[in-house]
């Protein structure tokens, strides 16, 4: 949020430097992120002076140029070539001297240089108003008051104002500081704590009165809870024109482009006092009545940006007497009810709308305006009529308006100020040291927090209406502490701590697997648990009625909590691919969320994503793309690390995978893994294969066992390797061969490996060939050929009997 220092000085008479004020504001909790110097005319007209045209003659080498000599207040006059048709001797004119930097309407700079124009030297430029940034006219040079003295800086003639603008990183709770008056009020409290006693000057509205009661527009509020207070006033004889320079300068300083006097005044008062206002063209309010209500869902309404929007049944709308919508209350005006150059009478609105309702409406329609920014955080309900009077007086003065009605103030039930009791003991405990009680009371008084009662143990307090965020004792203590100064709190040089020992089994297992995956080249990612509502439509395994919806979603992309980690993971995959990171190995620990009937269920998962090459490019090794078996090996490594055995596999039933398998233990599913279907990958714009594993983390932890590490000496006797080429039914898996081999020979068989699979025309239908290697070893002696042949014969017979295998 931008705050003008010159504007602050309208409320506080201080002469501190902007840097010093910025430091105090930061100490008070209004963090100043930067200070920018702003000028009412870009460049400040530095180098531009008043010049007197002494002579003006026709250029000898050009019909449309003139040769002038100009007194610019120096010892000798200068010669300037000028092309303006209205330049004449005796005039006082603005002159940009050599070296002056001027700016065009787009902010682009150009430097005045000494040069020759058609053979004649020119030492400067006589300027038009658009060349100085003072207007848009380029009909001729700007002729000044003849009484001005040559050499007078143009910045003095045109009252160029230099301002320091604070960029404040306002926290959402500080609704009271969303205006210059609010910041000045807080700054005053800090100045008092620093030994100063500046007066807080409030804009006067004592001259407010009704000129003539000729235009009464009634107000009706159908839902009081949505608009607890609504004020309005009619103003006639309004002349739409430019606002005065001082208002334009204030608005420009904080980045607002002036439009016309009515719009500028409503913006000015909003940034001055924090109260949003809205001006309606009174002639467009049918029935001379304003009704605050909601409209049926689906009602069409076109806003000022010419976008037709579909209203929600809970949107607060400002309507006329015939129920025609005029404005989305507190958010955005309508295209058919706003002020135009033909407007002559207005209805000026100042209201207090329900903050939650405004926030939801703004989010639903993806509209963020200065008004909604303030309403949704909570404004000062007691400033509603005061701000209306302030704006009405300005409109009288600068738009020629006449106040044509009494203030229509709908405020049936006064919002009472919060009452809080502050315990000294609690304050000292939370602050960490004792603060003098009189200092505490002075700080509270400077914050306009009223002391109703006082006991030995504490204070009974009334919180002013503008501090909507201060409702608890802890909030009061925070207020005292920030004004007293965090830097003034003593702290000990001794640091006490204790060593914690985390015996949580799940945390240990998570760290173990995370370290394992990182060692295997994976990178951990953390995605948002909030996601798009339509993602559940991508899989029949997910159900829309199980979505956990946000009551106040930040956007349509963050509307529900995820039922699967796949889709947010694919978003991350696409994000990396779009940035030329095509080889990915990612993992994520996260939860899914489901609404089942009236209860909610959270499930923790570990997901793996693999896409592209297995390893980074290297001249030492040829790279291969990751495939199904690569991911299966990673999954098997995880299960082996956790000591999970007797795992069964079966074809997956998941519709998000085009091919895959399910791992289970004791008929309970551990995980699904496989290749993400092209249909889903295309939904995210991912064109390369993505391998995905979804592990039920809670089940994995449940079946994990503490794996004992056994240390043995290296065997003294050599191993022996033998191969078998087995002809098998194509439904038989290598796991069956593997397990059967170890069941048959437990003592001498050490390893078994599948090194080739063949399926082709030379084999009988429904058959495949496995080339399997076996490693045999005796730890106590060297194996003889007889022993080896006996083991291999035993294995062959087992395969023939159990698997109907034959040797090729």
CSV table of C-alpha atoms in Angstrom, one decimal, residues 77-373:
chain,number,residue,atom,x,y,z
A,77,UNK,CA,21.3,35.9,-23.6
A,78,UNK,CA,21.2,32.6,-25.6
A,79,UNK,CA,20.2,31.9,-29.2
A,80,UNK,CA,17.3,29.4,-29.6
A,81,UNK,CA,15.8,28.2,-32.8
A,82,UNK,CA,12.0,27.8,-32.3
A,83,UNK,CA,9.3,26.4,-34.6
A,84,UNK,CA,6.2,27.5,-32.6
A,85,UNK,CA,3.9,29.9,-34.6
A,86,UNK,CA,3.1,32.0,-31.6
A,87,UNK,CA,6.6,32.9,-30.4
A,88,UNK,CA,7.2,36.7,-30.3
A,89,UNK,CA,9.5,39.3,-28.8
A,90,UNK,CA,8.6,40.5,-25.3
A,91,UNK,CA,7.1,37.2,-24.2
A,92,UNK,CA,8.0,35.4,-21.0
A,93,UNK,CA,8.3,31.7,-21.8
A,94,UNK,CA,9.6,28.4,-20.2
A,95,UNK,CA,13.1,27.5,-21.5
A,96,UNK,CA,14.7,24.1,-21.1
A,97,UNK,CA,18.4,24.8,-20.9
A,98,UNK,CA,21.2,22.7,-22.4
A,99,UNK,CA,21.5,19.4,-20.3
A,100,UNK,CA,17.8,19.4,-19.1
A,101,UNK,CA,16.1,16.1,-19.1
A,102,UNK,CA,12.4,16.2,-20.2
A,103,UNK,CA,9.8,13.4,-20.3
A,104,UNK,CA,7.0,12.8,-22.7
A,105,UNK,CA,3.6,11.5,-21.9
A,106,UNK,CA,4.8,7.9,-22.0
A,107,UNK,CA,7.5,8.6,-19.4
A,108,UNK,CA,10.3,8.4,-22.0
A,109,UNK,CA,13.1,10.9,-21.4
A,110,UNK,CA,15.1,13.1,-23.9
A,111,UNK,CA,17.9,15.4,-23.1
A,112,UNK,CA,18.2,19.0,-24.5
A,113,UNK,CA,21.5,19.4,-26.3
A,114,UNK,CA,23.4,22.2,-28.0
A,115,UNK,CA,23.0,21.8,-31.7
A,116,UNK,CA,22.6,23.4,-35.1
A,117,UNK,CA,19.3,23.6,-36.9
A,118,UNK,CA,19.5,24.5,-40.6
A,119,UNK,CA,22.9,26.1,-40.0
A,120,UNK,CA,22.0,28.2,-36.9
A,121,UNK,CA,23.1,27.3,-33.4
A,122,UNK,CA,20.4,26.5,-30.8
A,123,UNK,CA,21.2,26.6,-27.0
A,124,UNK,CA,18.0,25.2,-25.5
A,125,UNK,CA,14.3,24.8,-26.2
A,126,UNK,CA,11.3,27.1,-25.7
A,127,UNK,CA,8.6,24.6,-24.5
A,128,UNK,CA,5.0,23.9,-25.0
A,129,UNK,CA,2.9,22.6,-22.1
A,130,UNK,CA,2.9,19.0,-23.3
A,131,UNK,CA,6.7,19.0,-23.5
A,132,UNK,CA,6.9,20.0,-19.8
A,133,UNK,CA,4.3,17.4,-18.7
A,134,UNK,CA,1.9,20.2,-17.7
A,135,UNK,CA,-0.9,19.3,-20.2
A,136,UNK,CA,-1.7,17.9,-23.6
A,137,UNK,CA,-1.6,21.0,-25.8
A,138,UNK,CA,1.0,21.3,-28.5
A,139,UNK,CA,-0.6,24.2,-30.4
A,140,UNK,CA,2.3,26.5,-29.5
A,141,UNK,CA,4.7,27.5,-26.8
A,142,UNK,CA,3.5,28.2,-23.3
A,143,UNK,CA,3.3,32.0,-22.7
A,144,UNK,CA,3.9,32.9,-19.0
A,145,UNK,CA,2.9,35.9,-16.9
A,146,UNK,CA,4.9,38.9,-18.1
A,147,UNK,CA,5.6,39.9,-14.4
A,148,UNK,CA,7.8,36.9,-13.9
A,149,UNK,CA,11.5,37.5,-13.6
A,150,UNK,CA,13.9,35.9,-16.2
A,151,UNK,CA,15.8,33.0,-14.7
A,152,UNK,CA,13.1,32.0,-12.2
A,153,UNK,CA,13.0,28.2,-11.9
A,154,UNK,CA,9.9,26.8,-13.5
A,155,UNK,CA,9.4,24.5,-10.6
A,156,UNK,CA,8.6,27.6,-8.5
A,157,UNK,CA,6.2,29.0,-11.1
A,158,UNK,CA,4.2,25.8,-11.5
A,159,UNK,CA,4.4,24.8,-7.8
A,160,UNK,CA,6.0,21.5,-8.6
A,161,UNK,CA,5.6,19.3,-5.5
A,162,UNK,CA,8.2,16.7,-4.4
A,163,UNK,CA,6.9,13.9,-2.3
A,164,UNK,CA,8.2,10.8,-0.5
A,165,UNK,CA,5.9,7.8,-1.0
A,166,UNK,CA,6.1,4.9,1.5
A,167,UNK,CA,5.4,1.4,0.2
A,168,UNK,CA,3.9,-0.3,3.2
A,169,UNK,CA,3.6,-4.1,3.4
A,170,UNK,CA,0.3,-4.0,5.3
A,171,UNK,CA,-0.7,-7.2,7.1
A,172,UNK,CA,-4.3,-8.3,6.6
A,173,UNK,CA,-5.3,-7.6,10.3
A,174,UNK,CA,-4.4,-3.9,10.1
A,175,UNK,CA,-7.6,-2.6,8.5
A,176,UNK,CA,-7.2,0.6,10.5
A,177,UNK,CA,-4.1,1.6,8.6
A,178,UNK,CA,-5.7,1.3,5.1
A,179,UNK,CA,-5.8,5.1,4.8
A,180,UNK,CA,-3.5,8.1,5.3
A,181,UNK,CA,-5.5,9.2,8.4
A,182,UNK,CA,-5.1,5.7,9.9
A,183,UNK,CA,-1.4,5.7,9.3
A,184,UNK,CA,-1.1,9.2,10.8
A,185,UNK,CA,-3.1,8.0,13.8
A,186,UNK,CA,-0.7,5.2,14.4
A,187,UNK,CA,2.4,7.4,13.7
A,188,UNK,CA,1.2,9.8,16.3
A,189,UNK,CA,1.2,7.0,18.9
A,190,UNK,CA,4.8,6.3,18.0
A,191,UNK,CA,5.8,9.9,18.2
A,192,UNK,CA,4.2,10.3,21.7
A,193,UNK,CA,6.3,7.3,22.8
A,194,UNK,CA,9.3,9.1,21.4
A,195,UNK,CA,8.6,12.2,23.5
A,196,UNK,CA,6.7,14.3,21.0
A,197,UNK,CA,3.1,15.4,21.3
A,198,UNK,CA,1.8,16.3,17.8
A,199,UNK,CA,-1.9,17.1,17.3
A,200,UNK,CA,-3.9,14.8,15.1
A,201,UNK,CA,-5.7,17.1,12.7
A,202,UNK,CA,-9.0,15.7,11.4
A,203,UNK,CA,-10.6,17.1,8.2
A,204,UNK,CA,-13.4,19.4,9.4
A,205,UNK,CA,-17.1,18.8,8.3
A,206,UNK,CA,-18.6,21.5,10.5
A,207,UNK,CA,-19.7,23.5,7.4
A,208,UNK,CA,-21.9,20.6,6.3
A,209,UNK,CA,-25.5,21.6,5.7
A,210,UNK,CA,-28.4,20.9,3.3
A,211,UNK,CA,-28.6,23.6,0.6
A,212,UNK,CA,-32.1,22.6,-0.7
A,213,UNK,CA,-34.3,19.5,-0.2
A,214,UNK,CA,-35.1,18.9,-3.9
A,215,UNK,CA,-34.0,15.3,-4.6
A,216,UNK,CA,-34.8,12.7,-2.0
A,217,UNK,CA,-33.7,9.1,-2.8
A,218,UNK,CA,-35.0,6.7,-0.2
A,219,UNK,CA,-32.9,3.7,1.1
A,220,UNK,CA,-34.2,0.2,1.8
A,221,UNK,CA,-32.0,-2.6,3.1
A,222,UNK,CA,-33.7,-6.0,2.8
A,223,UNK,CA,-31.0,-8.0,4.6
A,224,UNK,CA,-29.6,-6.1,7.6
A,225,UNK,CA,-26.9,-8.7,8.4
A,226,UNK,CA,-25.3,-8.0,4.9
A,227,UNK,CA,-25.4,-4.2,5.2
A,228,UNK,CA,-25.5,-3.2,8.9
A,229,UNK,CA,-25.1,0.5,8.0
A,230,UNK,CA,-26.0,2.2,4.8
A,231,UNK,CA,-25.8,6.0,4.2
A,232,UNK,CA,-26.6,8.1,1.2
A,233,UNK,CA,-27.1,11.7,0.1
A,234,UNK,CA,-28.2,13.4,-3.1
A,235,UNK,CA,-26.2,16.2,-4.7
A,236,UNK,CA,-27.5,18.3,-7.6
A,237,UNK,CA,-26.1,20.9,-10.0
A,238,UNK,CA,-22.9,18.9,-10.4
A,239,UNK,CA,-20.5,19.9,-13.1
A,240,UNK,CA,-18.2,17.1,-14.3
A,241,UNK,CA,-14.7,18.5,-15.0
A,242,UNK,CA,-11.1,18.0,-14.0
A,243,UNK,CA,-10.4,17.9,-10.2
A,244,UNK,CA,-8.1,20.6,-8.8
A,245,UNK,CA,-4.3,20.1,-9.1
A,246,UNK,CA,-3.7,19.4,-5.4
A,247,UNK,CA,-6.2,16.4,-5.5
A,248,UNK,CA,-4.6,15.2,-8.7
A,249,UNK,CA,-1.1,15.4,-7.2
A,250,UNK,CA,-2.2,13.4,-4.1
A,251,UNK,CA,-3.7,10.7,-6.3
A,252,UNK,CA,-0.8,10.5,-8.7
A,253,UNK,CA,1.6,10.2,-5.9
A,254,UNK,CA,0.0,6.9,-4.8
A,255,UNK,CA,-0.3,5.6,-8.3
A,256,UNK,CA,-4.0,6.5,-9.1
A,257,UNK,CA,-4.7,8.2,-12.5
A,258,UNK,CA,-7.1,11.2,-12.1
A,259,UNK,CA,-10.4,10.9,-14.1
A,260,UNK,CA,-12.8,13.7,-13.2
A,261,UNK,CA,-13.7,15.7,-10.1
A,262,UNK,CA,-16.5,13.3,-8.8
A,263,UNK,CA,-14.5,10.1,-9.2
A,264,UNK,CA,-11.3,11.7,-7.9
A,265,UNK,CA,-13.0,13.0,-4.8
A,266,UNK,CA,-14.5,9.6,-3.9
A,267,UNK,CA,-11.0,8.1,-4.4
A,268,UNK,CA,-9.4,10.8,-2.4
A,269,UNK,CA,-11.7,10.4,0.5
A,270,UNK,CA,-11.3,6.6,0.4
A,271,UNK,CA,-7.5,6.9,0.6
A,272,UNK,CA,-7.7,9.8,3.1
A,273,UNK,CA,-10.2,8.2,5.6
A,274,UNK,CA,-10.3,4.5,4.6
A,275,UNK,CA,-14.1,4.6,3.7
A,276,UNK,CA,-15.0,3.5,0.2
A,277,UNK,CA,-17.6,5.6,-1.5
A,278,UNK,CA,-19.6,5.2,-4.7
A,279,UNK,CA,-21.3,7.8,-6.8
A,280,UNK,CA,-24.4,6.9,-8.9
A,281,UNK,CA,-25.9,9.0,-11.6
A,282,UNK,CA,-29.2,10.0,-9.8
A,283,UNK,CA,-31.1,10.2,-13.0
A,284,UNK,CA,-30.5,6.5,-13.6
A,285,UNK,CA,-32.0,5.4,-10.3
A,286,UNK,CA,-35.6,4.6,-11.2
A,287,UNK,CA,-38.3,5.2,-8.6
A,288,UNK,CA,-36.0,7.5,-6.6
A,289,UNK,CA,-35.2,4.6,-4.3
A,290,UNK,CA,-32.1,2.5,-3.6
A,291,UNK,CA,-32.6,-1.1,-2.4
A,292,UNK,CA,-29.8,-3.2,-0.9
A,293,UNK,CA,-30.7,-6.8,-1.6
A,294,UNK,CA,-29.6,-10.1,-3.2
A,295,UNK,CA,-30.8,-11.3,-6.6
A,296,UNK,CA,-31.6,-14.8,-7.9
A,297,UNK,CA,-28.7,-17.0,-8.9
A,298,UNK,CA,-27.8,-16.6,-12.6
A,299,UNK,CA,-29.0,-13.0,-12.9
A,300,UNK,CA,-26.9,-11.2,-15.6
A,301,UNK,CA,-25.1,-8.0,-14.7
A,302,UNK,CA,-22.6,-5.9,-16.7
A,303,UNK,CA,-19.9,-4.2,-14.7
A,304,UNK,CA,-17.9,-1.0,-15.4
A,305,UNK,CA,-15.3,-3.1,-17.3
A,306,UNK,CA,-18.0,-4.1,-19.8
A,307,UNK,CA,-17.9,-7.8,-18.6
A,308,UNK,CA,-21.2,-9.5,-18.3
A,309,UNK,CA,-21.2,-11.5,-15.0
A,310,UNK,CA,-23.5,-14.1,-13.6
A,311,UNK,CA,-24.6,-13.2,-10.1
A,312,UNK,CA,-24.5,-15.6,-7.1
A,313,UNK,CA,-27.6,-15.7,-4.8
A,314,UNK,CA,-25.5,-14.4,-2.0
A,315,UNK,CA,-24.0,-11.4,-3.8
A,316,UNK,CA,-25.1,-8.1,-2.2
A,317,UNK,CA,-26.5,-5.8,-4.9
A,318,UNK,CA,-27.5,-2.2,-5.0
A,319,UNK,CA,-30.7,-1.9,-7.0
A,320,UNK,CA,-33.1,0.8,-7.9
A,321,UNK,CA,-36.8,1.0,-7.0
A,322,UNK,CA,-37.7,-1.3,-9.9
A,323,UNK,CA,-35.1,-4.0,-8.8
A,324,UNK,CA,-32.7,-3.2,-11.6
A,325,UNK,CA,-29.2,-3.9,-10.4
A,326,UNK,CA,-26.9,-0.9,-10.3
A,327,UNK,CA,-23.8,-2.1,-8.5
A,328,UNK,CA,-22.2,-5.1,-6.9
A,329,UNK,CA,-22.1,-3.7,-3.4
A,330,UNK,CA,-18.6,-2.9,-2.1
A,331,UNK,CA,-16.9,-4.5,-5.1
A,332,UNK,CA,-17.6,-3.0,-8.5
A,333,UNK,CA,-20.0,-0.6,-10.1
A,334,UNK,CA,-22.4,-1.2,-13.0
A,335,UNK,CA,-21.8,0.2,-16.5
A,336,UNK,CA,-25.3,1.8,-16.7
A,337,UNK,CA,-25.4,3.6,-13.4
A,338,UNK,CA,-22.0,5.4,-13.2
A,339,UNK,CA,-21.1,9.0,-13.5
A,340,UNK,CA,-20.5,10.3,-17.0
A,341,UNK,CA,-19.6,13.7,-18.5
A,342,UNK,CA,-23.4,14.3,-18.9
A,343,UNK,CA,-24.2,13.7,-15.2
A,344,UNK,CA,-25.7,16.6,-13.3
A,345,UNK,CA,-26.9,15.0,-10.1
A,346,UNK,CA,-25.6,12.1,-8.1
A,347,UNK,CA,-26.5,9.8,-5.2
A,348,UNK,CA,-23.4,9.3,-3.1
A,349,UNK,CA,-23.2,6.1,-1.1
A,350,UNK,CA,-21.2,5.4,2.0
A,351,UNK,CA,-21.8,2.0,3.7
A,352,UNK,CA,-20.6,-0.7,6.0
A,353,UNK,CA,-21.0,-4.1,4.3
A,354,UNK,CA,-20.5,-7.5,5.9
A,355,UNK,CA,-16.8,-8.3,5.4
A,356,UNK,CA,-17.2,-12.0,4.8
A,357,UNK,CA,-19.9,-11.5,2.2
A,358,UNK,CA,-17.8,-8.9,0.3
A,359,UNK,CA,-14.7,-11.2,0.4
A,360,UNK,CA,-16.7,-14.2,-1.0
A,361,UNK,CA,-18.3,-12.0,-3.8
A,362,UNK,CA,-14.9,-10.6,-4.8
A,363,UNK,CA,-13.3,-14.1,-4.9
A,364,UNK,CA,-16.3,-15.6,-6.8
A,365,UNK,CA,-16.0,-12.9,-9.6
A,366,UNK,CA,-12.2,-12.7,-9.4
A,367,UNK,CA,-12.5,-8.9,-8.8
A,368,UNK,CA,-10.0,-7.1,-6.6
A,369,UNK,CA,-10.7,-3.4,-6.2
A,370,UNK,CA,-9.6,-0.8,-3.7
A,371,UNK,CA,-13.1,-0.8,-2.2
A,372,UNK,CA,-13.3,-4.6,-1.8
A,373,UNK,CA,-9.8,-4.6,-0.4
